[in-house]
Amino acid sequence: MVRSGVSCAGSAVNPSNLGAGNRVVEAPWGKSSGDHGEAHEKWLQFDIIAGLTVGLTVVPQALAYAEVAGLPMQYGLYSSFVGCFIYCLLGTAKDVTLGPTAIMSLLVSSYAFHDPAYAILLTFLSGCIQLVMGLLHLGFLLDFISYPVIRGFTSAAAVTIGFNQVKALLGLRNVPQQFFLQVYYTFSKIGETRAGDAILGLICLTMLIGLHQMKNHIPRVYQMERLSVRIGRLIVWVTATARNALVVLFASLVAYSFQVTGSQPFTLTGTIPQGLPPFQSPPFSKVTANETVHFGEMVQAMGTGLAVVPLMGLLETVAIAKAFASQNNYQIDPDQELLAMGFTNLFGSFVSSYPVTGSFGRTAVNAQTGVCSPAGGLITGALVLLSLAYLTSLFYYIPKAALAAVIICAVAPMFDARIFCTLWQVKRLDLVPLCVTFLLCFWEMQYGIMAGVLVSAILLLYPIARPKIKVSEHEMILLQPASGLHFPAIEFLRDTVHKQALSESPVRTVILDCTHVNNIDYTVVKGLSDLLQEFRCKRTSLIFINVQAHVLQVLLAADLEGFYNFSNLEDAERSCEEELHRAREALFDGSDSILPTSGIIQ
C-alpha cells in the first residue's frame, strides 16, 4: 500500500481549474511546501484545523446533497462520517476526503428512485464491486474513459444539478425530476415563486459568491508583517473557507427570527431525526403496502446503476487524488483507492449511507488548510457524529433556499465551457464524444456515459481497422503499413492490395514492408495466407521485408505456403528480378517456376 506520509504542503489545486491549468493557492499564514521540518512538528495542529474546517463544510453540504439524491436529509449526514475513518486507514492521498458529492447524489437519484432502501442496497453492492475490482487490480479500466467523456458528463451534471435547485431557490412545488420536464415546469410555474425564498436564496447566493471571490484574492502573509495584519487575513480566510456553514447559519437565524414572530415566509428543512443511525444489515428486500420486493427484483430495477455508480465513484476519487498528489509531490495507488472506496461503501451500507466518493471542493479545502495526513478526516468524522447526536434539532430552521444556494455554488465550477473551445483548437474530433456525452446526459446519465465511451472506443478502433498504408510504385508495388496489423485491418489491407496490384493488368509483384508492424494476430495470419494463395494463382509474388523477429516467429509457425521474407528492399528486388528471369526461361521449356514454399533470406 502506498501512503502519502506526513509531509505538509500549503498549496492546493483550485478544483474549478482541474484539467485546464491549475493555480496554486497559498494558505493565509504563508506556509510553503518547502517547510517540511516545521510541518512535521506541527502535523497534529494542522490536521485538527483542516478537520474542523472541512467539517464545517461537509455538514451543510451533506444536508443539501441528500436533497439532490431525493432522500431524507439525515441520510446525507449518515453518508458523511464512515469514509472519514476508513480512508484514514486505507487511503493513499493525504488530501482526499470521502463523502456525498453532487455527481454521486445525482446518480443515486436516478438509480435509487428516491427510496432509502434502494440507496443503501446500492451502496452495499457498489462497495462489493469496488472491492472485487481492487483485489483483481482492475483500476486500469478507468484508462478507457477519455477526458472528453469525463468533462461532458461533469458539465452536464453541473447543469442538471444546478437547475434542479432553482425550484428550491424560488420556493416552487410539484416540479418533476426529469430534466426537460423540470425546465418546462419551472418556467411555467415562475408566477408561483415565493418571494421570501427567492429573496433569501439570492442573498445567500450573492454572499457565497462574494466570499469565494474574496478568498481567491487574499494576499499571502509574510512573517515580517504585523501580527494584527496576519490575524486579520487569517480571520478573513477562515470566514471565506467556512462560507457554507456561515451562510446556512445566517439563513437559519433569519428563519428562526420570523418563526418567533409567528410568521414564516421560507420553506424550511423540517424535522431531522436526532441520534446516530442504527447499525443494521442493508435491506436485501423491501416490504411495501401491497407486496414484498425481493433482492433480485431490486437489483434488476437498479440495472446499469450497478456498473455506473462504482465506476464513477472510483473515477471521481482517483481523478481528485491524482490531481492533488501531483501538486503536492506524492504517489497514489489506484487499486488501493478501490479498496478504500469499497470498504467505505460496504461498511457505510450498515449505517444507512448512500454511495460516496471523493469531493473536489472539500478536498481543496482540506489541502488549503495545510492537512498533513489522512488523520484530518478523523476530526471531520467526529464533527459529523456530534452534529447527528446533538444538533439535528437546530437543522429544522435551515431554509431550503439556502441549501439550494450552497449546491449551486458547489457545482458551478464543474461546468467547463472552455473545454469546447480547447478541443476545437487542439483536436476537433474529440468534440464528438464530448458533445454526445453532454447532450445525452440530459436525457439519462447512464445513456450519456455509455454513448460517450462507445464513441470514444470507435474513434480509438478506427485507426486500427483502417491503418495508414504508404504506397510506392516502381516496377513493383511497395506497401508500408504505418502500424500493427490487427484483425479489423486485414480486409482493408486485402482491399488495398487488390486495388493496387491484383486488379491491375498486368498483375505486379507486391512487397509488403513490415518495419512498423509490431503485432499480429491469427485472423491477420489467415488473411495473409489467402493473399499469398491469390498471388500464386496469378503467378506473381507477395514478398515480405523487414519483419520483426517476434512477428516473423508467428508467421513461420503458421507455415504459410509461398511466404518469403527479406531483410531489406534491395534483396527483395534482386530476388524478384531473378524470379522474373526464371519465369521467362520456363516459358520455353514448359516447366513451372516459383519461389520456395516458404523461407527467409538474410
XYZ file of C-alpha atoms in Angstrom:
602
model
C 0.000 0.000 0.000
C 1.352 3.414 -0.941
C 0.903 6.049 1.695
C 1.423 9.763 1.434
C 3.380 10.172 4.635
C 3.025 13.317 6.743
C 4.592 15.947 4.543
C 2.556 19.148 4.676
C 2.126 21.279 1.613
C 0.364 24.573 1.918
C -0.603 24.708 -1.720
C -3.554 23.139 -3.397
C -5.281 22.751 -6.701
C -8.204 25.004 -7.387
C -10.914 22.456 -8.240
C -12.507 24.724 -10.799
C -9.304 24.633 -12.810
C -8.594 20.901 -12.784
C -7.651 19.692 -16.214
C -7.317 23.214 -17.574
C -4.210 24.506 -15.869
C -4.016 24.508 -12.089
C -3.460 27.554 -9.947
C -1.623 27.327 -6.657
C -3.467 28.751 -3.658
C -1.340 29.530 -0.624
C -2.556 29.110 2.921
C -3.009 32.516 4.559
C -0.244 32.069 7.107
C 2.324 31.701 4.328
C 3.052 28.021 4.732
C 5.226 26.852 1.830
C 5.747 23.348 0.549
C 9.395 23.528 1.500
C 8.800 23.858 5.236
C 8.681 20.087 5.736
C 10.545 20.082 9.047
C 8.227 22.561 10.737
C 5.176 20.897 9.190
C 6.264 17.541 10.598
C 6.446 19.010 14.095
C 3.020 20.628 13.861
C 1.187 17.975 11.814
C -1.376 17.367 14.551
C -2.216 21.065 14.766
C -2.694 21.354 11.004
C -4.758 18.159 10.836
C -7.086 19.389 13.567
C -7.557 22.747 11.822
C -8.178 21.013 8.488
C -10.596 18.520 10.023
C -12.649 21.231 11.701
C -12.708 23.390 8.561
C -13.806 20.516 6.332
C -16.376 19.511 8.966
C -17.951 22.975 8.800
C -18.196 22.491 5.036
C -19.419 18.909 4.937
C -22.384 19.279 7.334
C -24.381 21.839 5.301
C -23.333 20.181 2.029
C -24.435 16.763 3.290
C -27.919 18.093 4.010
C -28.101 19.715 0.593
C -26.738 16.695 -1.296
C -29.325 14.438 0.334
C -31.936 16.727 -1.221
C -30.252 16.231 -4.625
C -30.332 12.454 -4.083
C -34.032 12.647 -3.318
C -33.562 11.201 0.179
C -34.448 12.477 3.653
C -31.740 14.897 4.773
C -30.412 12.770 7.615
C -29.075 10.321 5.015
C -26.625 12.980 3.862
C -25.147 13.032 7.372
C -25.256 9.223 7.624
C -23.096 9.143 4.485
C -20.536 11.671 5.686
C -18.588 10.032 8.509
C -17.707 6.418 7.571
C -15.380 7.483 4.759
C -13.525 9.836 7.108
C -12.496 6.950 9.350
C -11.851 4.220 6.765
C -9.938 6.407 4.311
C -7.627 7.410 7.147
C -6.531 3.752 7.346
C -6.640 2.663 3.712
C -6.381 5.779 1.541
C -3.230 6.767 -0.318
C -3.804 10.546 -0.617
C -3.483 12.794 2.421
C -5.761 15.471 0.967
C -8.762 13.449 -0.238
C -11.990 13.415 1.749
C -14.763 10.906 1.049
C -18.440 11.672 1.422
C -21.576 12.589 -0.503
C -20.978 14.641 -3.639
C -23.149 16.386 -6.198
C -22.467 13.916 -9.011
C -22.929 10.813 -6.857
C -26.115 12.261 -5.371
C -27.465 12.827 -8.878
C -26.673 9.219 -9.821
C -28.329 7.958 -6.639
C -31.401 10.000 -7.523
C -31.509 8.238 -10.908
C -30.918 4.668 -9.724
C -32.386 4.561 -6.190
C -35.762 6.056 -7.132
C -35.734 8.388 -4.072
C -36.065 5.289 -1.859
C -33.612 4.876 1.057
C -33.812 1.069 0.803
C -32.609 1.098 -2.805
C -29.941 3.689 -2.000
C -28.495 1.644 0.882
C -28.513 -1.588 -1.147
C -26.817 0.276 -3.996
C -24.138 1.330 -1.515
C -23.572 -2.256 -0.385
C -23.367 -3.656 -3.922
C -21.142 -0.796 -5.116
C -18.772 -1.483 -2.235
C -18.633 -5.191 -3.113
C -17.950 -4.430 -6.784
C -15.220 -1.934 -5.924
C -13.579 -4.417 -3.533
C -13.536 -7.128 -6.186
C -12.091 -4.667 -8.719
C -9.400 -3.667 -6.232
C -8.464 -7.267 -5.427
C -8.272 -8.083 -9.161
C -6.249 -4.898 -9.866
C -8.817 -3.592 -12.330
C -8.138 0.082 -11.696
C -6.698 0.303 -15.212
C -10.267 0.140 -16.590
C -10.577 3.838 -15.836
C -7.993 4.489 -18.537
C -10.641 3.608 -21.130
C -12.824 6.568 -20.129
C -11.474 9.509 -22.103
C -11.155 13.039 -20.804
C -13.814 14.463 -23.182
C -16.313 11.908 -21.842
C -15.486 12.866 -18.259
C -15.810 16.586 -18.946
C -19.010 16.090 -20.923
C -20.543 14.145 -18.040
C -19.443 16.543 -15.284
C -20.550 19.603 -17.254
C -23.979 18.079 -17.923
C -24.226 17.032 -14.273
C -23.420 20.589 -13.180
C -26.207 21.998 -15.365
C -28.671 19.311 -14.247
C -27.920 19.669 -10.545
C -27.789 23.456 -10.659
C -31.102 23.798 -12.475
C -32.626 21.211 -10.147
C -32.004 23.645 -7.291
C -33.785 26.559 -8.977
C -37.158 25.288 -7.778
C -35.926 25.282 -4.167
C -34.317 28.677 -4.654
C -37.672 30.095 -5.818
C -39.865 28.030 -3.499
C -41.653 26.209 -6.346
C -43.556 22.976 -5.678
C -44.578 19.936 -7.722
C -41.768 20.224 -10.248
C -40.797 16.808 -11.762
C -37.254 15.432 -11.654
C -36.711 14.675 -15.351
C -34.538 17.499 -16.712
C -36.580 18.566 -19.754
C -39.858 18.405 -17.829
C -38.163 20.250 -14.997
C -37.173 23.101 -17.316
C -40.694 23.303 -18.710
C -42.482 23.261 -15.354
C -40.020 25.661 -13.711
C -40.711 28.333 -16.306
C -44.437 27.610 -16.433
C -44.683 27.923 -12.634
C -42.497 31.003 -12.353
C -45.556 33.007 -11.291
C -45.860 30.822 -8.169
C -42.476 31.960 -6.847
C -42.418 32.520 -3.087
C -40.968 35.972 -2.525
C -39.332 35.029 0.792
C -37.497 32.007 -0.604
C -36.403 33.869 -3.723
C -35.051 36.891 -1.825
C -33.258 34.804 0.811
C -31.888 32.409 -1.823
C -30.469 35.248 -3.927
C -28.943 36.879 -0.834
C -27.278 33.583 0.147
C -26.073 33.064 -3.416
C -24.570 36.549 -3.501
C -22.862 36.041 -0.143
C -21.357 32.705 -1.225
C -20.046 34.118 -4.497
C -18.637 37.167 -2.722
C -16.866 35.113 -0.050
C -15.478 32.766 -2.682
C -14.060 35.652 -4.697
C -12.677 37.245 -1.539
C -10.883 34.022 -0.662
C -9.242 33.843 -4.087
C -7.835 37.354 -3.700
C -6.412 37.145 -0.183
C -2.713 38.071 -0.495
C -0.101 35.828 1.042
C 1.014 36.803 4.512
C 4.725 37.142 5.276
C 6.315 36.740 8.689
C 7.690 40.293 8.698
C 4.191 41.804 8.560
C 2.457 42.985 11.719
C 0.677 40.391 13.839
C -2.612 42.288 13.508
C -2.385 42.076 9.701
C -1.698 38.352 9.782
C -4.540 37.713 12.225
C -6.936 39.843 10.185
C -6.163 37.986 6.985
C -6.446 34.660 8.784
C -9.924 35.617 10.054
C -10.974 36.625 6.548
C -9.578 33.372 5.135
C -11.346 31.197 7.721
C -14.603 33.086 7.131
C -14.363 32.580 3.384
C -13.370 28.920 3.727
C -16.260 28.123 6.098
C -18.662 30.198 3.991
C -21.154 27.357 3.514
C -21.646 26.865 7.232
C -21.747 30.592 7.945
C -24.282 31.360 5.197
C -26.520 28.476 6.294
C -26.225 29.674 9.906
C -27.162 33.210 8.825
C -30.194 31.959 6.890
C -31.272 29.778 9.824
C -31.105 32.722 12.227
C -33.226 34.789 9.841
C -35.768 31.969 9.554
C -35.830 31.481 13.336
C -36.420 35.203 13.833
C -39.505 35.044 11.632
C -40.649 31.895 13.422
C -40.523 33.693 16.750
C -42.701 36.491 15.388
C -45.315 33.971 14.275
C -44.790 34.175 10.501
C -42.611 32.059 8.235
C -42.005 33.253 4.645
C -39.444 30.499 3.947
C -39.662 26.803 3.121
C -37.780 25.066 5.933
C -35.875 21.799 6.038
C -38.152 20.445 8.735
C -37.610 17.808 11.372
C -34.490 15.643 11.074
C -34.295 12.580 13.353
C -31.758 13.050 16.110
C -29.142 10.460 17.011
C -26.719 8.147 15.287
C -28.015 5.784 12.597
C -28.746 2.218 13.727
C -26.123 -0.376 12.836
C -28.018 -2.939 10.760
C -27.607 -5.017 7.622
C -28.584 -3.469 4.273
C -32.144 -4.171 3.101
C -31.998 -7.186 0.778
C -35.738 -6.960 0.250
C -38.360 -4.264 0.620
C -41.835 -4.653 2.060
C -44.442 -2.321 0.614
C -48.118 -1.959 1.378
C -49.110 -4.450 -1.311
C -46.129 -6.744 -1.847
C -42.574 -7.711 -0.993
C -39.884 -6.654 -3.475
C -37.214 -9.337 -3.396
C -33.463 -8.903 -3.771
C -33.377 -9.976 -7.438
C -36.114 -7.536 -8.357
C -34.318 -4.687 -6.593
C -31.073 -5.489 -8.397
C -32.885 -5.699 -11.728
C -34.538 -2.332 -11.105
C -31.167 -0.656 -10.449
C -29.834 -2.141 -13.694
C -26.860 -0.286 -15.175
C -26.502 1.696 -11.971
C -24.557 -1.256 -10.550
C -21.845 -0.528 -13.115
C -22.117 3.255 -13.440
C -22.130 4.111 -9.722
C -18.998 2.110 -8.686
C -17.032 3.252 -11.743
C -17.981 6.916 -11.445
C -17.252 6.828 -7.718
C -13.795 5.444 -8.381
C -13.222 7.809 -11.297
C -14.052 10.879 -9.241
C -11.883 9.765 -6.310
C -8.852 8.792 -8.405
C -9.053 11.969 -10.509
C -9.027 14.106 -7.376
C -6.289 12.049 -5.720
C -4.050 12.223 -8.798
C -4.504 15.986 -9.134
C -3.570 16.734 -5.527
C -0.838 14.078 -5.390
C 0.799 15.668 -8.428
C 0.514 19.132 -6.892
C 1.887 18.096 -3.515
C 4.502 15.582 -4.684
C 3.354 12.172 -3.517
C 2.110 8.998 -5.179
C -1.227 7.201 -5.076
C -2.213 3.621 -5.854
C -5.481 3.345 -7.881
C -6.045 -0.267 -6.801
C -5.595 0.706 -3.152
C -8.045 3.559 -3.704
C -10.510 0.961 -4.973
C -10.123 -0.994 -1.750
C -10.600 2.148 0.345
C -13.713 3.082 -1.619
C -15.020 -0.469 -1.464
C -14.665 -0.806 2.297
C -16.149 2.668 2.811
C -19.292 1.848 0.859
C -19.508 -1.688 2.234
C -19.389 -0.597 5.872
C -21.368 2.555 5.110
C -24.319 0.445 3.994
C -24.589 -0.865 7.565
C -25.160 2.678 8.865
C -27.675 3.706 6.173
C -25.207 5.533 3.927
C -25.782 6.085 0.244
C -22.771 5.726 -2.142
C -19.933 8.169 -1.528
C -16.839 9.263 -3.365
C -14.120 11.910 -3.208
C -15.180 15.549 -3.176
C -13.365 18.190 -5.261
C -14.456 21.103 -3.087
C -13.818 19.570 0.331
C -10.500 18.094 -0.791
C -9.386 21.551 -1.910
C -10.384 22.967 1.480
C -8.507 20.141 3.184
C -5.333 20.856 1.214
C -5.548 24.631 1.619
C -5.716 24.335 5.392
C -2.378 22.509 5.345
C -3.503 18.970 6.184
C -0.528 16.701 6.793
C -2.063 13.231 6.810
C -5.401 11.461 6.268
C -5.860 11.717 10.050
C -7.536 15.080 9.455
C -10.566 13.068 8.370
C -10.948 11.736 11.928
C -11.787 15.236 13.127
C -14.256 15.744 10.289
C -15.948 12.424 11.010
C -16.195 13.215 14.717
C -17.774 16.598 13.953
C -20.429 14.926 11.768
C -21.203 12.416 14.544
C -21.548 15.243 17.062
C -23.924 17.028 14.715
C -26.058 13.897 14.408
C -26.087 13.356 18.137
C -26.818 16.891 19.343
C -27.526 19.426 16.569
C -30.202 17.928 14.317
C -32.968 19.751 16.173
C -31.372 23.039 15.085
C -31.392 21.960 11.421
C -35.188 22.324 11.417
C -34.836 26.065 10.741
C -32.486 25.782 7.759
C -34.274 27.280 4.715
C -34.179 25.076 1.635
C -33.337 28.134 -0.445
C -30.058 28.490 1.488
C -29.144 24.850 0.827
C -30.006 25.348 -2.842
C -27.597 28.295 -2.977
C -24.867 26.107 -1.417
C -25.372 23.423 -4.072
C -25.439 25.872 -6.987
C -22.142 27.396 -5.875
C -20.646 23.933 -5.332
C -21.477 22.633 -8.810
C -20.854 25.825 -10.812
C -17.068 25.181 -11.170
C -17.845 21.724 -12.582
C -19.199 23.275 -15.789
C -16.190 23.761 -18.043
C -17.159 25.897 -21.040
C -13.520 26.327 -22.035
C -13.153 22.639 -22.916
C -15.292 23.140 -26.028
C -13.006 25.903 -27.321
C -9.877 23.989 -26.311
C -10.871 20.851 -28.209
C -11.898 22.924 -31.226
C -8.361 24.317 -31.338
C -6.486 21.126 -30.401
C -8.410 18.206 -31.937
C -11.923 18.786 -33.216
C -12.692 15.072 -33.496
C -12.649 14.851 -29.680
C -15.649 17.176 -29.648
C -17.786 14.252 -30.840
C -17.623 12.145 -27.619
C -17.748 15.346 -25.553
C -20.951 16.614 -27.188
C -22.578 13.168 -27.361
C -21.976 12.628 -23.639
C -23.019 16.164 -22.708
C -26.309 16.103 -24.634
C -27.431 12.560 -23.822
C -26.745 13.034 -20.102
C -29.704 15.433 -20.027
C -31.891 12.517 -21.093
C -30.389 9.813 -18.848
C -26.967 9.879 -17.186
C -26.178 6.250 -17.983
C -27.020 6.709 -21.658
C -24.753 9.714 -21.903
C -21.814 7.909 -20.302
C -22.279 4.709 -22.314
C -22.683 6.606 -25.581
C -19.593 8.704 -24.866
C -17.498 5.635 -24.063
C -18.810 3.894 -27.219
C -17.965 6.874 -29.449
C -14.501 7.110 -27.851
C -13.993 3.392 -28.494
C -14.963 3.827 -32.141
C -12.519 6.718 -32.516
C -9.858 4.563 -30.839
C -10.531 1.490 -33.001
C -10.944 3.233 -36.354
C -7.179 3.772 -36.908
C -6.680 0.102 -36.012
C -9.280 -1.016 -38.544
C -8.075 1.440 -41.180
C -4.312 1.808 -40.690
C -2.403 4.194 -42.903
C -0.649 2.306 -45.695
C 2.028 4.113 -47.697
C 2.067 3.072 -51.350
C 5.159 3.466 -53.546
C 5.067 2.397 -57.213
C 8.129 1.346 -59.165
C 8.483 -1.827 -61.223
C 6.935 -3.433 -58.153
C 4.448 -2.010 -55.667
C 5.758 -1.307 -52.175
C 3.151 -1.211 -49.382
C 4.187 0.001 -45.920
C 1.591 -0.174 -43.079
C 2.216 2.571 -40.527
C 1.224 0.450 -37.501
C 0.474 -3.056 -36.285
C -1.945 -5.306 -38.130
C -4.929 -6.488 -36.097
C -7.957 -8.481 -37.218
C -10.169 -5.444 -38.096
C -7.454 -4.274 -40.541
C -6.984 -7.395 -42.676
C -9.909 -6.715 -45.029
C -8.678 -3.155 -45.534
C -5.195 -4.479 -46.329
C -6.620 -7.032 -48.798
C -8.722 -4.344 -50.488
C -5.648 -2.128 -50.814
C -3.611 -4.957 -52.324
C -6.387 -5.809 -54.779
C -6.817 -2.187 -55.806
C -3.091 -1.561 -56.229
C -1.964 -4.891 -57.768
C -4.309 -7.808 -58.312
C -6.959 -5.836 -60.194
C -4.379 -4.246 -62.489
C -3.243 -5.671 -65.792
C -0.619 -6.923 -65.896
C -0.542 -8.089 -62.289
C 2.521 -6.787 -60.494
C 4.586 -8.100 -57.617
C 3.840 -6.576 -54.208
C 6.435 -6.032 -51.482
C 4.940 -5.651 -48.010
C 7.267 -3.632 -45.775
C 6.577 -4.720 -42.173
C 9.009 -2.325 -40.498
C 6.259 -0.775 -38.346
C 4.212 -3.944 -37.857
C 4.925 -4.818 -34.241
C 1.886 -7.008 -33.590
C -0.160 -9.564 -35.463
C -2.982 -11.996 -34.680
C -4.302 -15.208 -36.199
C -7.050 -13.521 -38.227
C -4.336 -11.481 -39.962
C -2.233 -14.615 -40.493
C -5.208 -16.324 -42.146
C -5.830 -13.256 -44.315
C -2.188 -13.151 -45.407
C -2.362 -16.860 -46.243
C -5.340 -16.202 -48.529
C -3.492 -13.313 -50.165
C -0.436 -15.476 -50.790
C -2.683 -18.066 -52.430
C -4.245 -15.412 -54.681
C -0.808 -14.202 -55.755
C 0.280 -17.767 -56.560
C -2.822 -18.247 -58.669
C -1.939 -15.055 -60.560
C 1.601 -16.433 -60.988
C 3.169 -13.480 -59.211
C 4.528 -12.841 -55.724
C 3.726 -11.183 -52.408
C 7.060 -10.670 -50.671
C 7.666 -9.539 -47.092
C 10.584 -7.432 -45.921
C 11.804 -6.167 -42.540
C 9.543 -8.439 -40.499
C 10.301 -8.036 -36.807
C 11.574 -11.121 -35.009
C 8.513 -11.825 -32.844
C 6.151 -11.279 -35.784
C 8.316 -13.474 -38.006
C 8.134 -16.236 -35.417
C 4.319 -16.168 -35.625
C 4.329 -16.288 -39.441
C 6.819 -19.138 -39.588
C 4.844 -21.098 -37.010
C 1.804 -20.795 -39.294
C 3.838 -22.407 -42.128
C 2.367 -20.166 -44.830
C 2.722 -21.522 -48.362
C 4.585 -19.037 -50.521
C 5.764 -16.883 -47.578
C 9.125 -15.290 -48.308
C 10.870 -12.673 -46.164
C 13.901 -10.498 -46.945
C 15.922 -8.331 -44.618
C 15.880 -5.290 -46.939
C 14.290 -3.893 -50.074
C 17.365 -4.367 -52.294
C 17.458 -8.117 -51.691
C 13.720 -8.370 -52.371
C 14.022 -6.502 -55.688
C 17.009 -8.594 -56.733
C 15.112 -11.797 -55.956
C 12.097 -10.588 -57.917
C 14.281 -9.888 -60.955
C 15.791 -13.363 -60.728
C 12.315 -14.879 -60.404
C 11.129 -12.978 -63.451
C 14.145 -14.215 -65.396
C 13.456 -17.832 -64.372
C 9.796 -17.437 -65.301
C 10.733 -16.290 -68.799
C 13.041 -19.258 -69.236
C 10.297 -21.568 -68.025
C 8.040 -20.363 -70.831
C 10.413 -22.012 -73.313
C 10.885 -25.378 -71.554
C 7.271 -25.654 -70.268
C 8.155 -26.063 -66.534
C 6.775 -24.191 -63.542
C 8.979 -21.633 -61.822
C 8.070 -20.380 -58.400
C 9.769 -19.205 -55.294
C 10.347 -21.721 -52.487
C 7.254 -22.564 -50.489
C 8.429 -20.501 -47.525
C 11.673 -19.205 -46.150
C 13.893 -16.359 -45.044
C 16.678 -14.675 -46.898
C 19.074 -12.599 -44.851
